[in-house]
mmCIF file of C-alpha atoms and ligand atoms in Angstrom:
data_model
loop_
_atom_site.group_PDB
_atom_site.id
_atom_site.type_symbol
_atom_site.label_atom_id
_atom_site.label_comp_id
_atom_site.label_asym_id
_atom_site.label_seq_id
_atom_site.Cartn_x
_atom_site.Cartn_y
_atom_site.Cartn_z
ATOM 1 C CA MET A 1 13.304 52.017 67.926
ATOM 2 C CA PRO A 2 9.739 53.242 68.571
ATOM 3 C CA SER A 3 7.030 50.729 67.648
ATOM 4 C CA THR A 4 5.091 51.398 64.453
ATOM 5 C CA VAL A 5 1.483 50.425 63.812
ATOM 6 C CA ALA A 6 -0.205 50.627 60.411
ATOM 7 C CA LEU A 7 -3.769 51.928 60.561
ATOM 8 C CA ILE A 8 -5.641 51.006 57.387
ATOM 9 C CA VAL A 9 -8.856 52.928 56.732
ATOM 10 C CA ALA A 10 -11.429 50.774 54.979
ATOM 11 C CA ALA A 11 -14.750 52.142 56.231
ATOM 12 C CA GLY A 12 -15.768 53.994 53.047
ATOM 13 C CA ARG A 13 -18.610 53.077 50.740
ATOM 14 C CA GLY A 14 -16.643 53.305 47.507
ATOM 15 C CA GLU A 15 -19.479 55.113 45.757
ATOM 16 C CA ARG A 16 -17.411 56.306 42.786
ATOM 17 C CA ALA A 17 -16.356 52.720 42.040
ATOM 18 C CA GLY A 18 -20.020 52.106 41.309
ATOM 19 C CA SER A 19 -20.790 48.676 42.746
ATOM 20 C CA ASP A 20 -22.868 47.528 45.724
ATOM 21 C CA LEU A 21 -19.881 45.889 47.361
ATOM 22 C CA PRO A 22 -17.453 48.587 48.645
ATOM 23 C CA LYS A 23 -14.319 48.634 46.458
ATOM 24 C CA GLN A 24 -12.007 47.483 49.290
ATOM 25 C CA TYR A 25 -13.810 44.123 49.194
ATOM 26 C CA ALA A 26 -13.902 43.787 45.392
ATOM 27 C CA ASP A 27 -12.302 40.606 44.065
ATOM 28 C CA ILE A 28 -8.895 41.320 42.528
ATOM 29 C CA ALA A 29 -7.340 38.219 40.980
ATOM 30 C CA GLY A 30 -8.826 35.858 43.537
ATOM 31 C CA LYS A 31 -8.663 37.892 46.725
ATOM 32 C CA PRO A 32 -10.281 41.042 48.092
ATOM 33 C CA LEU A 33 -8.570 44.370 47.347
ATOM 34 C CA LEU A 34 -8.093 44.880 51.102
ATOM 35 C CA SER A 35 -6.051 41.650 51.328
ATOM 36 C CA TRP A 36 -3.548 42.959 48.762
ATOM 37 C CA THR A 37 -3.159 46.204 50.748
ATOM 38 C CA LEU A 38 -2.812 44.405 54.071
ATOM 39 C CA GLY A 39 -0.212 42.007 52.685
ATOM 40 C CA ALA A 40 2.253 44.846 52.108
ATOM 41 C CA PHE A 41 2.095 45.964 55.749
ATOM 42 C CA HIS A 42 1.566 42.631 57.475
ATOM 43 C CA ASP A 43 4.812 41.157 56.164
ATOM 44 C CA HIS A 44 6.900 44.336 56.508
ATOM 45 C CA PRO A 45 9.782 44.165 59.000
ATOM 46 C CA ALA A 46 9.362 47.840 60.025
ATOM 47 C CA ILE A 47 5.667 47.355 60.927
ATOM 48 C CA ASP A 48 4.885 45.919 64.370
ATOM 49 C CA GLY A 49 1.110 45.684 64.060
ATOM 50 C CA VAL A 50 -1.760 46.331 61.657
ATOM 51 C CA ARG A 51 -5.282 47.499 62.557
ATOM 52 C CA VAL A 52 -8.131 48.108 60.139
ATOM 53 C CA VAL A 53 -10.986 50.614 60.433
ATOM 54 C CA ILE A 54 -14.179 49.234 58.885
ATOM 55 C CA ASP A 55 -17.885 49.778 58.511
ATOM 56 C CA PRO A 56 -19.303 47.000 60.749
ATOM 57 C CA ALA A 57 -22.108 46.449 58.218
ATOM 58 C CA TRP A 58 -19.446 44.688 56.068
ATOM 59 C CA ARG A 59 -17.931 42.608 58.864
ATOM 60 C CA ASP A 60 -18.392 39.330 56.932
ATOM 61 C CA GLN A 61 -16.420 40.699 54.001
ATOM 62 C CA TYR A 62 -13.728 41.972 56.361
ATOM 63 C CA ASP A 63 -13.397 38.543 57.986
ATOM 64 C CA ARG A 64 -12.912 36.965 54.552
ATOM 65 C CA ALA A 65 -10.285 39.550 53.593
ATOM 66 C CA VAL A 66 -8.166 39.021 56.728
ATOM 67 C CA ASP A 67 -8.474 35.242 56.859
ATOM 68 C CA GLY A 68 -5.100 33.819 57.896
ATOM 69 C CA LEU A 69 -3.639 37.206 58.924
ATOM 70 C CA ASP A 70 -2.655 37.968 62.488
ATOM 71 C CA LEU A 71 -4.313 41.355 63.211
ATOM 72 C CA GLY A 72 -5.941 43.031 66.174
ATOM 73 C CA PRO A 73 -9.744 43.384 66.108
ATOM 74 C CA PRO A 74 -11.255 45.749 63.519
ATOM 75 C CA ILE A 75 -12.272 49.244 64.613
ATOM 76 C CA ASP A 76 -15.640 50.805 63.728
ATOM 77 C CA GLY A 77 -15.215 53.812 61.428
ATOM 78 C CA GLY A 78 -17.225 57.008 60.988
ATOM 79 C CA ALA A 79 -19.140 58.919 58.331
ATOM 80 C CA THR A 80 -16.056 60.590 56.836
ATOM 81 C CA ARG A 81 -12.466 59.484 56.295
ATOM 82 C CA GLN A 82 -11.364 61.950 58.954
ATOM 83 C CA ALA A 83 -13.840 60.480 61.467
ATOM 84 C CA SER A 84 -12.682 56.952 60.590
ATOM 85 C CA VAL A 85 -9.021 57.822 61.204
ATOM 86 C CA ALA A 86 -9.928 59.570 64.473
ATOM 87 C CA ALA A 87 -11.782 56.431 65.627
ATOM 88 C CA GLY A 88 -8.788 54.310 64.686
ATOM 89 C CA LEU A 89 -6.340 56.508 66.606
ATOM 90 C CA GLU A 90 -8.570 56.523 69.707
ATOM 91 C CA ALA A 91 -8.713 52.715 69.584
ATOM 92 C CA LEU A 92 -4.903 52.568 69.595
ATOM 93 C CA THR A 93 -4.491 54.686 72.737
ATOM 94 C CA ASP A 94 -4.559 51.660 75.104
ATOM 95 C CA HIS A 95 -1.357 50.278 73.616
ATOM 96 C CA ALA A 96 -0.143 53.509 72.092
ATOM 97 C CA PRO A 97 2.630 52.938 69.512
ATOM 98 C CA GLY A 98 5.483 55.396 68.970
ATOM 99 C CA ASN A 99 4.563 55.883 65.304
ATOM 100 C CA VAL A 100 1.494 55.328 63.216
ATOM 101 C CA LEU A 101 1.286 54.949 59.434
ATOM 102 C CA ILE A 102 -2.189 55.843 58.172
ATOM 103 C CA HIS A 103 -3.028 54.287 54.817
ATOM 104 C CA ASP A 104 -6.022 54.029 52.485
ATOM 105 C CA ALA A 105 -7.255 50.470 51.959
ATOM 106 C CA ALA A 106 -7.904 51.661 48.402
ATOM 107 C CA ARG A 107 -4.134 51.866 47.661
ATOM 108 C CA PRO A 108 -3.157 48.216 47.131
ATOM 109 C CA PHE A 109 0.013 48.924 45.116
ATOM 110 C CA VAL A 110 1.927 50.347 48.085
ATOM 111 C CA SER A 111 5.466 48.957 48.050
ATOM 112 C CA ALA A 112 7.682 47.725 50.877
ATOM 113 C CA ASN A 113 10.206 50.342 49.810
ATOM 114 C CA LEU A 114 7.758 53.234 50.237
ATOM 115 C CA ILE A 115 6.642 51.959 53.659
ATOM 116 C CA GLN A 116 10.299 51.769 54.712
ATOM 117 C CA ARG A 117 11.052 55.305 53.501
ATOM 118 C CA VAL A 118 8.090 56.757 55.444
ATOM 119 C CA VAL A 119 9.177 54.919 58.611
ATOM 120 C CA ASP A 120 12.787 56.053 58.129
ATOM 121 C CA ALA A 121 11.729 59.691 57.751
ATOM 122 C CA LEU A 122 9.892 59.515 61.092
ATOM 123 C CA ALA A 123 13.288 59.288 62.799
ATOM 124 C CA THR A 124 13.719 63.004 62.135
ATOM 125 C CA ASP A 125 10.198 64.336 61.408
ATOM 126 C CA ARG A 126 6.918 64.109 63.327
ATOM 127 C CA ALA A 127 4.753 64.128 60.194
ATOM 128 C CA VAL A 128 5.708 62.618 56.827
ATOM 129 C CA LEU A 129 3.758 62.082 53.657
ATOM 130 C CA PRO A 130 4.712 60.723 50.258
ATOM 131 C CA GLY A 131 3.637 62.656 47.185
ATOM 132 C CA LEU A 132 4.442 63.394 43.580
ATOM 133 C CA ALA A 133 5.221 66.789 42.073
ATOM 134 C CA VAL A 134 2.298 67.607 39.754
ATOM 135 C CA PRO A 135 3.570 67.175 36.177
ATOM 136 C CA ASP A 136 0.626 68.644 34.233
ATOM 137 C CA THR A 137 -0.319 72.232 33.516
ATOM 138 C CA LEU A 138 -3.191 73.142 35.818
ATOM 139 C CA LYS A 139 -6.406 74.784 34.584
ATOM 140 C CA ARG A 140 -9.164 76.260 36.682
ATOM 141 C CA CYS A 141 -12.558 75.770 35.016
ATOM 142 C CA GLU A 142 -16.076 76.978 35.592
ATOM 143 C CA THR A 143 -18.914 75.089 33.883
ATOM 144 C CA GLY A 144 -16.458 73.528 31.445
ATOM 145 C CA ILE A 145 -14.715 76.763 30.491
ATOM 146 C CA VAL A 146 -11.128 77.568 31.470
ATOM 147 C CA VAL A 147 -11.027 80.702 33.604
ATOM 148 C CA ALA A 148 -7.369 80.571 34.632
ATOM 149 C CA THR A 149 -4.071 78.715 34.233
ATOM 150 C CA GLU A 150 -2.672 78.077 37.688
ATOM 151 C CA PRO A 151 1.054 77.891 38.377
ATOM 152 C CA ARG A 152 2.049 74.372 39.362
ATOM 153 C CA ASP A 153 5.345 75.316 41.023
ATOM 154 C CA GLY A 154 5.581 73.712 44.427
ATOM 155 C CA LEU A 155 2.378 71.680 43.966
ATOM 156 C CA TRP A 156 2.425 68.017 44.967
ATOM 157 C CA ALA A 157 -0.262 65.333 44.867
ATOM 158 C CA ALA A 158 -0.574 63.596 48.249
ATOM 159 C CA GLN A 159 -0.447 59.830 48.721
ATOM 160 C CA THR A 160 -0.594 57.475 51.677
ATOM 161 C CA PRO A 161 0.838 55.929 53.847
ATOM 162 C CA GLN A 162 1.257 59.112 55.859
ATOM 163 C CA GLY A 163 3.412 58.638 58.938
ATOM 164 C CA PHE A 164 3.222 60.438 62.278
ATOM 165 C CA HIS A 165 4.458 60.363 65.818
ATOM 166 C CA PHE A 166 1.378 58.826 67.418
ATOM 167 C CA ASP A 167 0.806 61.295 70.282
ATOM 168 C CA ALA A 168 1.125 64.284 67.963
ATOM 169 C CA ILE A 169 -1.379 63.095 65.336
ATOM 170 C CA LEU A 170 -3.830 61.880 68.007
ATOM 171 C CA GLU A 171 -3.838 65.359 69.546
ATOM 172 C CA ALA A 172 -4.125 67.014 66.125
ATOM 173 C CA HIS A 173 -7.127 64.834 65.216
ATOM 174 C CA ARG A 174 -8.817 65.647 68.538
ATOM 175 C CA GLN A 175 -8.400 69.369 67.776
ATOM 176 C CA ALA A 176 -9.698 68.940 64.212
ATOM 177 C CA THR A 177 -12.985 67.226 65.165
ATOM 178 C CA GLY A 178 -15.841 68.519 63.037
ATOM 179 C CA GLN A 179 -13.666 69.957 60.268
ATOM 180 C CA ALA A 180 -13.699 68.451 56.751
ATOM 181 C CA LEU A 181 -10.059 67.552 56.093
ATOM 182 C CA THR A 182 -9.391 64.940 53.404
ATOM 183 C CA ASP A 183 -6.047 63.600 54.601
ATOM 184 C CA ASP A 184 -4.113 63.344 57.834
ATOM 185 C CA ALA A 185 -1.335 65.649 56.695
ATOM 186 C CA ALA A 186 -4.021 68.371 56.496
ATOM 187 C CA VAL A 187 -4.983 67.548 60.096
ATOM 188 C CA ALA A 188 -1.328 67.866 61.119
ATOM 189 C CA GLU A 189 -0.964 71.164 59.228
ATOM 190 C CA ALA A 190 -4.087 72.538 60.931
ATOM 191 C CA ALA A 191 -2.440 71.754 64.283
ATOM 192 C CA GLY A 192 0.651 73.700 63.231
ATOM 193 C CA MET A 193 2.910 70.653 62.823
ATOM 194 C CA THR A 194 5.748 70.712 60.309
ATOM 195 C CA VAL A 195 4.890 68.161 57.618
ATOM 196 C CA ARG A 196 7.714 66.625 55.561
ATOM 197 C CA MET A 197 7.011 65.694 51.934
ATOM 198 C CA ILE A 198 8.988 62.735 50.561
ATOM 199 C CA GLU A 199 8.973 61.258 47.069
ATOM 200 C CA GLY A 200 5.974 58.935 46.599
ATOM 201 C CA ALA A 201 5.661 56.131 44.061
ATOM 202 C CA VAL A 202 4.116 56.561 40.615
ATOM 203 C CA ASP A 203 2.202 53.287 40.797
ATOM 204 C CA ASN A 204 0.881 53.893 44.331
ATOM 205 C CA THR A 205 -2.434 55.088 42.889
ATOM 206 C CA LYS A 206 -5.784 55.049 44.682
ATOM 207 C CA ILE A 207 -8.547 52.842 43.357
ATOM 208 C CA THR A 208 -11.475 55.186 42.831
ATOM 209 C CA THR A 209 -13.379 54.334 39.633
ATOM 210 C CA PRO A 210 -14.494 51.092 37.917
ATOM 211 C CA ASP A 211 -11.594 51.593 35.456
ATOM 212 C CA ASP A 212 -9.142 51.661 38.371
ATOM 213 C CA LEU A 213 -10.540 48.323 39.560
ATOM 214 C CA GLU A 214 -10.026 46.833 36.110
ATOM 215 C CA ARG A 215 -6.442 48.086 36.006
ATOM 216 C CA ALA A 216 -5.786 46.583 39.431
ATOM 217 C CA ARG A 217 -7.130 43.261 38.161
ATOM 218 C CA SER A 218 -4.784 43.189 35.219
ATOM 219 C CA SER A 219 -1.660 44.320 37.076
ATOM 220 C CA LEU A 220 -2.035 42.533 40.438
ATOM 221 C CA GLY A 221 -3.430 39.434 38.743
ATOM 222 C CA ARG A 222 -0.546 39.242 36.268
ATOM 223 C CA ARG A 223 0.533 35.685 35.436
ATOM 224 C CA GLU A 224 3.459 34.399 33.409
ATOM 225 C CA ILE A 225 4.334 31.292 31.436
ATOM 226 C CA ARG A 226 7.360 29.331 32.599
ATOM 227 C CA THR A 227 9.173 26.267 31.284
ATOM 228 C CA GLY A 228 11.330 23.690 33.058
ATOM 229 C CA MET A 229 13.329 20.728 31.794
ATOM 230 C CA GLY A 230 14.540 17.519 33.376
ATOM 231 C CA PHE A 231 17.154 14.923 32.401
ATOM 232 C CA ASP A 232 18.059 11.684 34.176
ATOM 233 C CA VAL A 233 19.705 8.284 33.617
ATOM 234 C CA HIS A 234 19.330 5.049 35.558
ATOM 235 C CA ALA A 235 21.532 1.960 35.043
ATOM 236 C CA PHE A 236 20.165 -1.551 34.662
ATOM 237 C CA THR A 237 20.587 -3.947 37.551
ATOM 238 C CA ASP A 238 19.162 -7.352 38.470
ATOM 239 C CA GLY A 239 15.394 -7.574 38.279
ATOM 240 C CA ALA A 240 12.385 -8.644 36.260
ATOM 241 C CA HIS A 241 10.727 -5.299 35.426
ATOM 242 C CA VAL A 242 11.402 -1.589 35.046
ATOM 243 C CA THR A 243 9.034 1.125 36.312
ATOM 244 C CA LEU A 244 8.525 3.919 33.800
ATOM 245 C CA CYS A 245 5.961 6.737 34.111
ATOM 246 C CA GLY A 246 4.322 4.833 36.946
ATOM 247 C CA ILE A 247 3.887 1.611 34.910
ATOM 248 C CA ASP A 248 5.694 -1.707 35.511
ATOM 249 C CA VAL A 249 7.123 -3.005 32.223
ATOM 250 C CA PRO A 250 8.462 -6.621 32.249
ATOM 251 C CA HIS A 251 12.169 -6.827 31.349
ATOM 252 C CA THR A 252 15.255 -8.961 31.780
ATOM 253 C CA HIS A 253 16.633 -6.348 34.218
ATOM 254 C CA GLY A 254 15.453 -3.783 36.727
ATOM 255 C CA LEU A 255 16.686 -0.183 37.171
ATOM 256 C CA ALA A 256 19.081 0.830 39.959
ATOM 257 C CA GLY A 257 18.129 3.638 42.336
ATOM 258 C CA ASN A 258 16.933 4.496 45.861
ATOM 259 C CA SER A 259 13.283 4.692 44.928
ATOM 260 C CA ASP A 260 11.655 2.672 42.159
ATOM 261 C CA ALA A 261 14.153 4.348 39.754
ATOM 262 C CA ASP A 262 11.282 5.574 37.570
ATOM 263 C CA VAL A 263 13.306 7.680 35.173
ATOM 264 C CA GLY A 264 10.119 8.931 33.454
ATOM 265 C CA LEU A 265 8.652 10.429 36.609
ATOM 266 C CA HIS A 266 12.044 11.681 37.808
ATOM 267 C CA VAL A 267 12.525 13.834 34.719
ATOM 268 C CA LEU A 268 8.944 15.054 35.003
ATOM 269 C CA ILE A 269 9.471 16.076 38.650
ATOM 270 C CA ASP A 270 12.754 17.828 37.791
ATOM 271 C CA ALA A 271 11.006 19.701 34.974
ATOM 272 C CA ILE A 272 8.291 20.851 37.407
ATOM 273 C CA PHE A 273 10.928 22.023 39.896
ATOM 274 C CA GLY A 274 12.678 23.759 37.011
ATOM 275 C CA ALA A 275 9.586 25.720 36.004
ATOM 276 C CA LEU A 276 8.886 26.634 39.644
ATOM 277 C CA GLY A 277 12.524 27.716 39.991
ATOM 278 C CA THR A 278 13.051 25.570 43.057
ATOM 279 C CA GLY A 279 16.059 23.293 42.717
ATOM 280 C CA ASP A 280 15.862 19.627 41.745
ATOM 281 C CA LEU A 281 15.072 16.134 42.986
ATOM 282 C CA GLY A 282 18.236 16.052 45.084
ATOM 283 C CA THR A 283 17.293 19.334 46.833
ATOM 284 C CA HIS A 284 13.840 18.122 47.827
ATOM 285 C CA PHE A 285 14.546 14.412 48.346
ATOM 286 C CA PRO A 286 18.195 14.167 49.464
ATOM 287 C CA PRO A 287 19.600 10.700 48.642
ATOM 288 C CA ASN A 288 20.728 10.249 52.274
ATOM 289 C CA ASP A 289 17.208 10.997 53.597
ATOM 290 C CA THR A 290 15.841 7.476 54.110
ATOM 291 C CA THR A 291 12.221 8.730 54.341
ATOM 292 C CA TRP A 292 12.004 8.475 50.591
ATOM 293 C CA HIS A 293 13.856 5.177 50.098
ATOM 294 C CA GLY A 294 11.707 2.473 48.542
ATOM 295 C CA ARG A 295 8.774 4.859 47.983
ATOM 296 C CA PRO A 296 7.163 4.896 44.531
ATOM 297 C CA SER A 297 8.153 7.946 42.485
ATOM 298 C CA SER A 298 4.456 8.844 42.270
ATOM 299 C CA ASP A 299 4.760 9.885 45.961
ATOM 300 C CA LEU A 300 7.587 12.252 45.011
ATOM 301 C CA LEU A 301 5.540 13.582 42.116
ATOM 302 C CA ALA A 302 2.646 14.240 44.537
ATOM 303 C CA VAL A 303 4.963 16.551 46.507
ATOM 304 C CA ALA A 304 5.860 18.476 43.335
ATOM 305 C CA VAL A 305 2.173 18.727 42.347
ATOM 306 C CA ALA A 306 1.310 20.038 45.827
ATOM 307 C CA MET A 307 4.003 22.709 45.412
ATOM 308 C CA MET A 308 2.425 23.750 42.107
ATOM 309 C CA LYS A 309 -0.955 24.033 43.806
ATOM 310 C CA GLU A 310 0.518 26.109 46.615
ATOM 311 C CA ARG A 311 2.015 28.517 44.073
ATOM 312 C CA ASP A 312 -1.299 28.585 42.146
ATOM 313 C CA ALA A 313 0.554 27.186 39.105
ATOM 314 C CA ARG A 314 -1.475 25.563 36.335
ATOM 315 C CA LEU A 315 0.078 22.955 34.092
ATOM 316 C CA ILE A 316 -0.037 23.817 30.398
ATOM 317 C CA ASN A 317 1.692 20.689 29.120
ATOM 318 C CA ALA A 318 4.237 18.023 29.982
ATOM 319 C CA ASP A 319 6.283 16.189 27.355
ATOM 320 C CA ILE A 320 8.399 13.201 28.420
ATOM 321 C CA THR A 321 10.940 11.329 26.263
ATOM 322 C CA LEU A 322 12.295 7.898 27.270
ATOM 323 C CA ILE A 323 15.501 6.724 25.591
ATOM 324 C CA CYS A 324 16.504 3.022 25.482
ATOM 325 C CA GLU A 325 17.070 0.090 23.162
ATOM 326 C CA ARG A 326 15.281 -2.471 25.339
ATOM 327 C CA PRO A 327 12.607 -3.040 26.568
ATOM 328 C CA ARG A 328 10.528 -1.996 23.583
ATOM 329 C CA LEU A 329 8.190 0.646 24.960
ATOM 330 C CA ALA A 330 5.965 1.705 22.069
ATOM 331 C CA ARG A 331 2.967 -0.413 23.071
ATOM 332 C CA HIS A 332 3.146 0.936 26.665
ATOM 333 C CA GLN A 333 3.038 4.554 25.530
ATOM 334 C CA PRO A 334 -0.763 5.095 25.783
ATOM 335 C CA VAL A 335 -1.013 3.674 29.285
ATOM 336 C CA MET A 336 2.063 5.596 30.486
ATOM 337 C CA ARG A 337 0.470 8.758 29.122
ATOM 338 C CA GLU A 338 -2.797 8.038 30.917
ATOM 339 C CA ARG A 339 -0.979 7.319 34.154
ATOM 340 C CA VAL A 340 0.987 10.592 33.989
ATOM 341 C CA ALA A 341 -2.212 12.532 33.203
ATOM 342 C CA SER A 342 -3.936 11.021 36.200
ATOM 343 C CA LEU A 343 -0.960 11.665 38.530
ATOM 344 C CA LEU A 344 -0.912 15.296 37.379
ATOM 345 C CA ASP A 345 -4.713 15.514 37.448
ATOM 346 C CA ALA A 346 -4.490 16.917 33.911
ATOM 347 C CA PRO A 347 -6.443 16.191 30.740
ATOM 348 C CA LEU A 348 -4.785 13.677 28.425
ATOM 349 C CA SER A 349 -4.412 16.323 25.721
ATOM 350 C CA ARG A 350 -1.851 18.187 27.861
ATOM 351 C CA ILE A 351 0.410 15.158 28.314
ATOM 352 C CA ASN A 352 2.744 13.445 25.880
ATOM 353 C CA VAL A 353 5.081 10.462 26.319
ATOM 354 C CA LYS A 354 7.605 9.674 23.587
ATOM 355 C CA VAL A 355 10.006 6.744 23.280
ATOM 356 C CA THR A 356 13.132 6.544 21.188
ATOM 357 C CA SER A 357 16.350 4.561 20.794
ATOM 358 C CA THR A 358 19.847 5.826 20.000
ATOM 359 C CA ASP A 359 20.461 3.674 16.928
ATOM 360 C CA GLY A 360 22.617 1.368 18.978
ATOM 361 C CA LEU A 361 24.993 4.178 20.012
ATOM 362 C CA GLY A 362 26.216 5.083 23.470
ATOM 363 C CA PHE A 363 25.215 3.606 26.839
ATOM 364 C CA ALA A 364 21.575 3.318 25.849
ATOM 365 C CA GLY A 365 22.552 1.583 22.632
ATOM 366 C CA ARG A 366 24.737 -0.867 24.543
ATOM 367 C CA GLY A 367 21.768 -1.647 26.787
ATOM 368 C CA GLU A 368 23.375 -0.305 29.990
ATOM 369 C CA GLY A 369 20.429 1.725 31.174
ATOM 370 C CA ILE A 370 17.546 4.067 30.375
ATOM 371 C CA ALA A 371 17.693 7.832 29.942
ATOM 372 C CA GLY A 372 14.814 10.281 30.008
ATOM 373 C CA SER A 373 14.120 13.947 29.479
ATOM 374 C CA ALA A 374 11.054 16.092 30.015
ATOM 375 C CA VAL A 375 9.799 19.587 29.372
ATOM 376 C CA VAL A 376 7.003 21.125 31.445
ATOM 377 C CA THR A 377 5.227 24.402 30.749
ATOM 378 C CA MET A 378 3.008 26.063 33.341
ATOM 379 C CA ASP A 379 1.320 29.343 34.016
ATOM 380 C CA LEU A 380 1.626 30.937 37.434
ATOM 381 C CA PRO A 381 1.352 34.300 39.226
ATOM 382 C CA ALA A 382 4.193 36.636 38.254
ATOM 383 C CA PRO A 383 6.493 37.428 41.203
HETATM 384 N N1 CTP B 401 -12.749 55.792 54.249
HETATM 385 C C1 CTP B 401 -13.071 55.440 55.548
HETATM 386 N N2 CTP B 401 -14.196 55.970 56.132
HETATM 387 C C2 CTP B 401 -15.009 56.797 55.443
HETATM 388 C C3 CTP B 401 -14.671 57.180 54.131
HETATM 389 C C4 CTP B 401 -13.527 56.659 53.553
HETATM 390 O O1 CTP B 401 -12.354 54.664 56.166
HETATM 391 N N3 CTP B 401 -16.094 57.240 56.035
HETATM 392 C C5 CTP B 401 -11.577 55.175 53.617
HETATM 393 C C6 CTP B 401 -11.930 54.402 52.370
HETATM 394 O O2 CTP B 401 -12.366 53.072 52.697
HETATM 395 C C7 CTP B 401 -10.657 54.427 51.547
HETATM 396 C C8 CTP B 401 -9.971 55.717 52.016
HETATM 397 O O3 CTP B 401 -10.684 56.170 53.161
HETATM 398 O O4 CTP B 401 -9.816 53.328 51.805
HETATM 399 C C9 CTP B 401 -9.939 56.772 50.921
HETATM 400 O O5 CTP B 401 -11.261 57.232 50.650
HETATM 401 P P1 CTP B 401 -11.971 57.137 49.227
HETATM 402 O O6 CTP B 401 -11.024 56.728 48.187
HETATM 403 O O7 CTP B 401 -12.758 58.399 49.060
HETATM 404 O O8 CTP B 401 -12.954 55.895 49.443
HETATM 405 P P2 CTP B 401 -14.524 55.884 49.587
HETATM 406 O O9 CTP B 401 -14.963 57.012 50.431
HETATM 407 O O10 CTP B 401 -14.867 54.518 50.041
HETATM 408 O O11 CTP B 401 -14.989 56.066 48.070
HETATM 409 P P3 CTP B 401 -16.042 57.136 47.509
HETATM 410 O O12 CTP B 401 -15.543 58.482 47.959
HETATM 411 O O13 CTP B 401 -15.997 56.934 46.037
HETATM 412 O O14 CTP B 401 -17.377 56.771 48.115
HETATM 413 MG MG1 MG B 402 -14.604 59.067 49.848
#
């Protein structure tokens, strides 16, 4: 398999997007537009390397956008897109790849599937571009007046990434120096190469105007609300207190379990894992893993809270119910609630702790143990 490098052109000024900061560095849901675009290529199994062509005047912004990504050094672009691509190709000649995919930084919606289809097509074609057949009737206008209706048969709107055998497109760009060609397929055509059109993707649009930036913010920054629930029971054993929601409550018995058997925090943790869609207590803290034995359940909760933070999940509310006949818990409710709020680093208003009995029925009624359940709601980035 020939190696494939993605060359991302990001040296434009973004004048039509109308802000001082070039659009590729605009904040989209917490990270620069360029980071969204790079993510699609950086993590793609068919892409061996990613290089970015930039305007060095914006080097600080570039460094922020690629923080944490493993890329080669940026390449200085030129006054036009064509000049920027040419500079990028020349910079790749030292370690020339077999294929190059040339892509606009301003197309952040590019999908893994489209990248794969362009790479696949390069097995049989030297030049490949994705596009969409033009669906609208086409009018030619002069000063706002229609002068002709143009046939749209055979007309396609070009997208990127456009894929090429590296040597062929490098040579084509060298021949095209000084011309004003707006995409690399046009450069290939000018050199007489056969250019294969494949089906593009409807949402692979280019960010051009302020409205486009707003649309990118609402679609890439999409979040969703998710709910998880937890249920758990611990049996009484010898002891002088039970630990519930991080609080020690004096009692004639203790609760049995590997950790402090805090049924209140266990159901809360399971509810968090439920909302995150990531298994349960047993998955993350296997009972035979002695690391967690004897540790307070607040340590386990800290792990779950860290996972929420990592996923950029924000707690909406947590509601815990404890079920037992004895000990009487009502007077401990406010302090349990405060403790849970502080462990979750959440305002008190988002936390609730309820206590109930079972009217003497069942294992709780017979005083054999304590049950708990919890529901957690959070808001997090949509997958
Ligand atoms: N581009 C580039 N070098 C240039 C001009 C453009 O690398 N001299 C890049 C842009 O950064 C963008 C892509 O080519 O990712 C497509 O160009 P376009 O959408 O026209 O972006 P800009 O030229 O930045 O925007 P505008 O034309 O509105 O100024
Ligand atoms: Mg431009």
